[in-house]
mmCIF file of C-alpha atoms in Angstrom:
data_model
loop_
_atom_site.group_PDB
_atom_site.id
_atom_site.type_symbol
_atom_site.label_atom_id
_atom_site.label_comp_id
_atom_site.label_asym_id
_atom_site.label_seq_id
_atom_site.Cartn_x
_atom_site.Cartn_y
_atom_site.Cartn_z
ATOM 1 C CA UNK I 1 147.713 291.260 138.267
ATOM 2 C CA UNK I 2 146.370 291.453 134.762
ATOM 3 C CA UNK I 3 143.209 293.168 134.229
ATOM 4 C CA UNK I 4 141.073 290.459 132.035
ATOM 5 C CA UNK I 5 139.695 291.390 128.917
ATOM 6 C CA UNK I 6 135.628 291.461 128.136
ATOM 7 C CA UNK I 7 134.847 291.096 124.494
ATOM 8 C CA UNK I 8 131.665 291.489 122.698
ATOM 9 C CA UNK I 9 130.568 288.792 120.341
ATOM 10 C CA UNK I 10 130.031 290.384 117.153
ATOM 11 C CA UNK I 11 130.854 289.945 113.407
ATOM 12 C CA UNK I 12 134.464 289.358 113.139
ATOM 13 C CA UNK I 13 133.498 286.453 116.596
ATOM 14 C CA UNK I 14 129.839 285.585 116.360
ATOM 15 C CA UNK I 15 128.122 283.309 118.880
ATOM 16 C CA UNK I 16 124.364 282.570 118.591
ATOM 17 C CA UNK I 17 122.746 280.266 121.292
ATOM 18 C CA UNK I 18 119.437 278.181 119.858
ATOM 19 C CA UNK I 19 117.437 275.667 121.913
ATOM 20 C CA UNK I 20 118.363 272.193 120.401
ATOM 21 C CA UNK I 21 114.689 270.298 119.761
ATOM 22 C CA UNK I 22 116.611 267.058 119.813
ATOM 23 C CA UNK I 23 117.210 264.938 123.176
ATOM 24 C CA UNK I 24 120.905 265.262 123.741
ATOM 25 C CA UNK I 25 122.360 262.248 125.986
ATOM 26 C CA UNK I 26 125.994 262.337 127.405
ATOM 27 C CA UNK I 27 127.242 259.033 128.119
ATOM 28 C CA UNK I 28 130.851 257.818 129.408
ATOM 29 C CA UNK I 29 131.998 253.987 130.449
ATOM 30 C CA UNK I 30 128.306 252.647 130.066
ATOM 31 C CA UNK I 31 126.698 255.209 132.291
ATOM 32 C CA UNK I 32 124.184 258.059 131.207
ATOM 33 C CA UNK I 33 125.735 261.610 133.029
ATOM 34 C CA UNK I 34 123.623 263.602 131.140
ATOM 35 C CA UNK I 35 119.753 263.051 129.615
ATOM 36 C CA UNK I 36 117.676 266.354 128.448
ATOM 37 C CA UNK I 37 115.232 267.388 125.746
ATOM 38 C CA UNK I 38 116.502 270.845 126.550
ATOM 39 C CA UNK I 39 119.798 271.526 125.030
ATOM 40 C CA UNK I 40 121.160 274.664 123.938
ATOM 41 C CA UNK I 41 123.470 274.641 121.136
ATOM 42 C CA UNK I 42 126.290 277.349 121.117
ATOM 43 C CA UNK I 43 127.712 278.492 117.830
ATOM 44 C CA UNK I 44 130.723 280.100 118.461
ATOM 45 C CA UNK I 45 132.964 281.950 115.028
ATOM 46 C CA UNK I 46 134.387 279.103 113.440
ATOM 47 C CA UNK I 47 134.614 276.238 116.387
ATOM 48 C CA UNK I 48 132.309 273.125 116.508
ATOM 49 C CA UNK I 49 128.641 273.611 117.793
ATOM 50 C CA UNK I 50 128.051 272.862 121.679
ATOM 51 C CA UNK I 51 125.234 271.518 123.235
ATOM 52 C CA UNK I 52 125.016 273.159 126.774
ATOM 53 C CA UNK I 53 122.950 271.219 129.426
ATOM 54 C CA UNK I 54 120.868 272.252 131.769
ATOM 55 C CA UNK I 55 122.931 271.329 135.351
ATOM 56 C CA UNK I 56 119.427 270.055 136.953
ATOM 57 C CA UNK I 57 119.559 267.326 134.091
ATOM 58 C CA UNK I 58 123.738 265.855 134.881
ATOM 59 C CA UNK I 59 123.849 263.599 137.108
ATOM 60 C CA UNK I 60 126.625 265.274 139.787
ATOM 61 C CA UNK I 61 127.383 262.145 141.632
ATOM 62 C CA UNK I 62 129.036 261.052 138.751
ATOM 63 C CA UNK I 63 130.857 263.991 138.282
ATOM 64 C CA UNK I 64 133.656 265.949 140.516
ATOM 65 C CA UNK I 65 134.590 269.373 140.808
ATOM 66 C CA UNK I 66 138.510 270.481 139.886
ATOM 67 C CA UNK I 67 140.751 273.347 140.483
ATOM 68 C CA UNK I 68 141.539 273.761 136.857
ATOM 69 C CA UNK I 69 139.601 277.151 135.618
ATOM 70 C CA UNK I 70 140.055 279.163 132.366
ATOM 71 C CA UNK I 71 138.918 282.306 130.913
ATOM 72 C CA UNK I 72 137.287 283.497 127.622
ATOM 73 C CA UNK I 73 137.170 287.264 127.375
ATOM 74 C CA UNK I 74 133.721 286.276 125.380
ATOM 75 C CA UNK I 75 131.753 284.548 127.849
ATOM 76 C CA UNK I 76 133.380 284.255 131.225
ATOM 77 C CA UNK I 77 135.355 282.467 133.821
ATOM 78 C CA UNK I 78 135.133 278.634 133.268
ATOM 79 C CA UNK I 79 134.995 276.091 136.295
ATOM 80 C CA UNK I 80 135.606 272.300 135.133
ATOM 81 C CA UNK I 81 134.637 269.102 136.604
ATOM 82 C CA UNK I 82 136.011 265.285 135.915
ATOM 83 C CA UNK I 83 133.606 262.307 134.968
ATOM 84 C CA UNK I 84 134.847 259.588 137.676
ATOM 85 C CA UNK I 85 133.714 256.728 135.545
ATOM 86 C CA UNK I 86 136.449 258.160 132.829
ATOM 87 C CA UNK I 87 139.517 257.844 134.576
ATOM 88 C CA UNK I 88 142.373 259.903 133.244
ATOM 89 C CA UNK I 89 140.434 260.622 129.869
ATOM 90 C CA UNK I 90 137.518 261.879 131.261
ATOM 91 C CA UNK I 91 139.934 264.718 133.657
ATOM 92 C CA UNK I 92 138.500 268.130 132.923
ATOM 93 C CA UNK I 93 135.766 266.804 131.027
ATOM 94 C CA UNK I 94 132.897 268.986 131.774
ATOM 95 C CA UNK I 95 132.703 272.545 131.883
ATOM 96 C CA UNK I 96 130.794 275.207 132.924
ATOM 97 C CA UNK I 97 130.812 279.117 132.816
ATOM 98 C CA UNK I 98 128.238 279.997 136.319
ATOM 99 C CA UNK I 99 128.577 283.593 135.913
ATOM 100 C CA UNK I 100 128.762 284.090 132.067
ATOM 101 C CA UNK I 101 129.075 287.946 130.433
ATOM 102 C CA UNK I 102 125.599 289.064 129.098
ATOM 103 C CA UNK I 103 125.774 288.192 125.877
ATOM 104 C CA UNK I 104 125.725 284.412 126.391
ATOM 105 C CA UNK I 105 123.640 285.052 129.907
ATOM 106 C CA UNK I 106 121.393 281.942 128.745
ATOM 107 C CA UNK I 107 123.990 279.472 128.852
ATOM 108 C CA UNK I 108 123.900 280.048 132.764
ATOM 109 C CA UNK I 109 123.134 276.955 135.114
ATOM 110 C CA UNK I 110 124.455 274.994 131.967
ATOM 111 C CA UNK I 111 127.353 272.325 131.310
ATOM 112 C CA UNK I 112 128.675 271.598 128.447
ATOM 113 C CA UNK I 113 131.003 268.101 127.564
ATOM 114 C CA UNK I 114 134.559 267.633 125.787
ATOM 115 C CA UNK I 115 133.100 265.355 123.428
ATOM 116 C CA UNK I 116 136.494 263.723 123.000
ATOM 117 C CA UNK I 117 136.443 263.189 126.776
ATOM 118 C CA UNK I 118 133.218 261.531 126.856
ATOM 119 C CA UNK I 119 132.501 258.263 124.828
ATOM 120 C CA UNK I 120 129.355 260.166 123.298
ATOM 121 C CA UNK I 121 127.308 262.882 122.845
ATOM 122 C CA UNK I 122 124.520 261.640 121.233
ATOM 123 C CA UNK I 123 121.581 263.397 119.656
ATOM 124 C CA UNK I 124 118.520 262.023 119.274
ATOM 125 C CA UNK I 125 115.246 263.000 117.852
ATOM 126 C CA UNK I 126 112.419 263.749 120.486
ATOM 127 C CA UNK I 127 109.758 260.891 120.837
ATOM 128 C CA UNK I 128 106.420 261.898 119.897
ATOM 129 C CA UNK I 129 102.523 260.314 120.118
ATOM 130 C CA UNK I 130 102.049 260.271 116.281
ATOM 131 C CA UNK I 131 105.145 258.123 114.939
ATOM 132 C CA UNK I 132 103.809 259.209 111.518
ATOM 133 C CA UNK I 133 104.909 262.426 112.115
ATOM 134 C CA UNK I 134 108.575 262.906 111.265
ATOM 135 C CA UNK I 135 110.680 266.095 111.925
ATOM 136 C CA UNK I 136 113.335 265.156 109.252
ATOM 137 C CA UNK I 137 116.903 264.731 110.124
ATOM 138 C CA UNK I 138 117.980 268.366 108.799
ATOM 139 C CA UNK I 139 120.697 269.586 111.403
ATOM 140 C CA UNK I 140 121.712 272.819 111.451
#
């Protein structure tokens, strides 16, 4: 068997992991799976941003555990799980590194969504007391 390979993220393959301040809401056939104001998006070299979700804010019942896994020699072994309200385009949809490398240790006890597996990832600014407050809608 293959030894795997363990890479470390650096200029020529950056990833930088920032807590998202927006509320991040993962929905699929009508039904919220996931609902958190604390998101952490993943930049990874050159692929779309990630939001990773805290696991204790998915709703599991909706959700069901595969075989398929995968590797990344950057972060980790990957497990996957299917959103049952999908169907067939929902298989695989949600994955989730439990033992990541060190360098992206924080996205630990975290999911993250196929967004074109899901019928939305939506993120929405956080709700505060003073409406007359506004954060802007600069996304970064």
């Amino acid at each position: 068997m293959k030894e795997k390979q363990i890479k470390i993220p650096g200029s020529d393959h950056p990833i930088s992991i920032q807590p998202n301040p927006d509320r991040v809401v993962v929905s699929v056939a009508g039904r919220v799976v996931a609902d958190t104001g604390n998101a952490l998006t993943l930049r990874e070299a050159d692929y779309p941003a990630v939001q990773y979700i805290p696991r204790e804010d998915v709703d599991f019942s909706q959700l069901e555990r595969t075989d398929h896994t995968t590797y990344c020699p950057y972060k980790g072994d990957c497990n996957y799980y299917s959103v049952l309200a999908g169907g067939r385009k929902s298989v695989n949809a949600v994955w989730s590194y439990e033992d990541p490398f060190p360098a992206v240790a924080q996205i630990k006890g975290h999911v993250a969504f196929y967004s074109d597996r899901v019928d939305e990832i939506a993120e929405q600014l956080p709700t505060t007391r003073e409406p007359s407050k506004s954060r802007g809608d600069n996304k970064g």
